[in-house]
């Protein structure tokens, strides 16, 4: 993702039921291009099951939700 200016970024992953699986990013980030890789583990270190997940990213006033597929 690209940030046009320095922003506080929060990126969270949710399962198909809407339960939060993990917060992947929760910090201030500098303007520019960034890449985030989810290792497939939840907040307590359990490996997530294969399936459909949603990620929610919020940076400043911008927010979006998109679908992704985890395949092991």
XYZ file of N, CA and C in Angstrom:
216
model
N 0.839 -1.170 0.000
C 0.000 0.000 0.000
C 0.883 1.232 0.000
N 0.333 2.329 -0.475
C 1.060 3.593 -0.556
C 0.451 4.611 0.395
N 1.303 5.302 1.096
C 0.869 6.386 1.976
C 1.335 7.708 1.382
N 0.407 8.615 1.096
C 0.815 9.903 0.539
C 1.490 10.804 1.575
N 1.250 10.517 2.854
C 1.868 11.295 3.935
C 2.035 10.397 5.151
N 2.860 10.818 6.081
C 3.021 10.055 7.319
C 1.655 9.871 7.967
N 1.359 8.649 8.410
C 0.042 8.351 8.980
C 0.153 7.253 10.020
N -0.818 7.234 10.933
C -0.972 6.096 11.828
C -1.734 5.030 11.048
N -1.182 3.826 10.973
C -1.766 2.743 10.174
C -2.160 1.591 11.087
N -3.364 1.079 10.856
C -3.835 -0.103 11.561
C -4.327 -1.093 10.514
N -3.775 -2.305 10.540
C -4.190 -3.356 9.619
C -4.546 -4.581 10.448
N -5.809 -4.987 10.349
C -6.311 -6.109 11.133
C -6.877 -7.171 10.201
N -6.792 -8.419 10.643
C -7.315 -9.553 9.877
C -8.474 -10.160 10.647
N -9.550 -10.451 9.913
C -10.773 -11.018 10.491
C -11.126 -12.313 9.775
N -11.750 -13.245 10.504
C -12.218 -14.475 9.858
C -13.587 -14.233 9.228
N -14.118 -15.253 8.591
C -15.373 -15.146 7.858
C -16.543 -14.793 8.778
N -16.412 -15.085 10.076
C -17.464 -14.767 11.051
C -17.342 -13.351 11.607
N -16.295 -12.645 11.217
C -16.092 -11.283 11.691
C -15.277 -11.167 12.961
N -14.730 -12.288 13.436
C -13.878 -12.254 14.630
C -12.466 -11.812 14.242
N -11.907 -10.913 15.039
C -10.542 -10.473 14.749
C -9.575 -11.613 15.018
N -8.744 -11.893 14.032
C -7.737 -12.947 14.128
C -6.412 -12.358 14.599
N -6.049 -11.215 14.020
C -4.748 -10.639 14.358
C -4.664 -9.183 13.921
N -3.947 -8.412 14.707
C -3.555 -7.067 14.299
C -2.140 -7.185 13.756
N -1.972 -6.876 12.482
C -0.675 -7.044 11.825
C 0.148 -5.758 11.904
N -0.507 -4.614 11.777
C 0.171 -3.319 11.862
C -0.641 -2.428 12.788
N 0.055 -1.711 13.659
C -0.595 -0.763 14.567
C 0.455 0.264 14.978
N 0.818 1.146 14.032
C 1.904 2.083 14.317
C 1.903 3.241 13.328
N 2.675 4.261 13.653
C 2.907 5.364 12.730
C 3.855 4.888 11.643
N 3.548 5.264 10.403
C 4.395 4.870 9.281
C 4.686 6.095 8.425
N 5.852 6.083 7.802
C 6.258 7.190 6.948
C 5.580 7.095 5.592
N 5.477 8.224 4.921
C 4.931 8.263 3.568
C 5.766 7.369 2.657
N 5.117 6.779 1.644
C 5.817 5.926 0.693
C 5.109 4.603 0.507
N 5.769 3.693 -0.193
C 5.209 2.365 -0.469
C 5.588 1.395 0.639
N 4.627 0.565 1.016
C 4.834 -0.401 2.090
C 4.241 -1.741 1.685
N 4.800 -2.799 2.236
C 4.291 -4.152 2.010
C 4.174 -4.840 3.365
N 3.064 -5.552 3.558
C 2.829 -6.273 4.803
C 2.573 -7.730 4.462
N 3.219 -8.629 5.187
C 3.016 -10.066 4.982
C 2.490 -10.657 6.283
N 1.353 -11.334 6.193
C 0.787 -12.039 7.343
C 1.377 -13.442 7.360
N 1.888 -13.867 8.500
C 2.522 -15.182 8.608
C 1.527 -16.324 8.798
N 0.221 -16.015 8.854
C -0.796 -17.055 8.979
C -1.104 -17.468 10.408
N -0.575 -16.721 11.380
C -0.814 -17.037 12.789
C -1.718 -15.987 13.423
N -2.473 -16.419 14.440
C -3.354 -15.490 15.146
C -2.586 -14.780 16.258
N -3.297 -13.993 17.062
C -2.676 -13.182 18.122
C -1.933 -14.008 19.168
N -2.390 -15.244 19.423
C -1.770 -16.062 20.471
C -0.810 -17.116 19.924
N -0.537 -17.078 18.615
C 0.444 -17.980 18.040
C -0.096 -19.249 17.424
N -1.418 -19.384 17.328
C -2.004 -20.553 16.668
C -2.068 -20.320 15.164
N -1.785 -21.372 14.411
C -1.852 -21.251 12.959
C -3.312 -21.180 12.518
N -3.631 -20.199 11.692
C -4.994 -20.032 11.195
C -5.296 -21.107 10.152
N -6.557 -21.495 10.081
C -6.988 -22.501 9.109
C -7.031 -21.893 7.712
N -6.869 -22.744 6.697
C -7.051 -22.294 5.322
C -8.471 -21.788 5.158
N -8.648 -20.753 4.367
C -9.990 -20.236 4.134
C -9.989 -18.765 3.782
N -11.180 -18.190 3.775
C -11.376 -16.787 3.424
C -11.224 -15.925 4.677
N -10.494 -14.855 4.530
C -10.293 -13.873 5.591
C -10.485 -12.480 4.998
N -10.681 -11.527 5.861
C -10.806 -10.136 5.445
C -9.741 -9.329 6.161
N -9.180 -8.367 5.451
C -8.277 -7.444 6.124
C -8.867 -6.044 6.057
N -8.693 -5.335 7.146
C -9.170 -3.955 7.252
C -7.954 -3.083 7.482
N -7.785 -2.097 6.612
C -6.677 -1.167 6.768
C -7.237 0.226 6.981
N -6.667 0.908 7.946
C -7.041 2.294 8.199
C -5.766 3.101 8.311
N -5.723 4.195 7.556
C -4.578 5.099 7.579
C -5.124 6.516 7.542
N -5.004 7.210 8.640
C -5.589 8.548 8.710
C -7.096 8.454 8.550
N -7.652 9.205 7.600
C -9.099 9.190 7.353
C -9.506 8.102 6.365
N -8.543 7.428 5.753
C -8.826 6.374 4.777
C -9.034 5.040 5.482
N -10.046 4.288 5.040
C -10.267 2.932 5.559
C -10.820 2.070 4.435
N -10.414 0.802 4.405
C -10.902 -0.132 3.391
C -10.894 -1.539 3.957
N -11.791 -2.368 3.433
C -11.862 -3.784 3.784
C -11.798 -4.573 2.489
N -10.952 -5.605 2.466
C -10.823 -6.459 1.292
C -10.739 -7.918 1.718
N -11.072 -8.783 0.786
C -11.081 -10.223 1.032
C -9.757 -10.823 0.576
N -9.328 -11.873 1.273
C -8.133 -12.616 0.864
C -8.332 -14.085 1.200
N -7.520 -14.914 0.615
C -7.606 -16.360 0.801
C -6.292 -16.863 1.373
N -6.367 -17.590 2.482
C -5.188 -18.222 3.078
C -5.192 -19.679 2.669
N -4.135 -20.084 1.980
C -3.989 -21.481 1.553
C -2.677 -22.008 2.096
N -2.745 -23.166 2.743
C -1.527 -23.775 3.299
C -0.981 -24.798 2.345
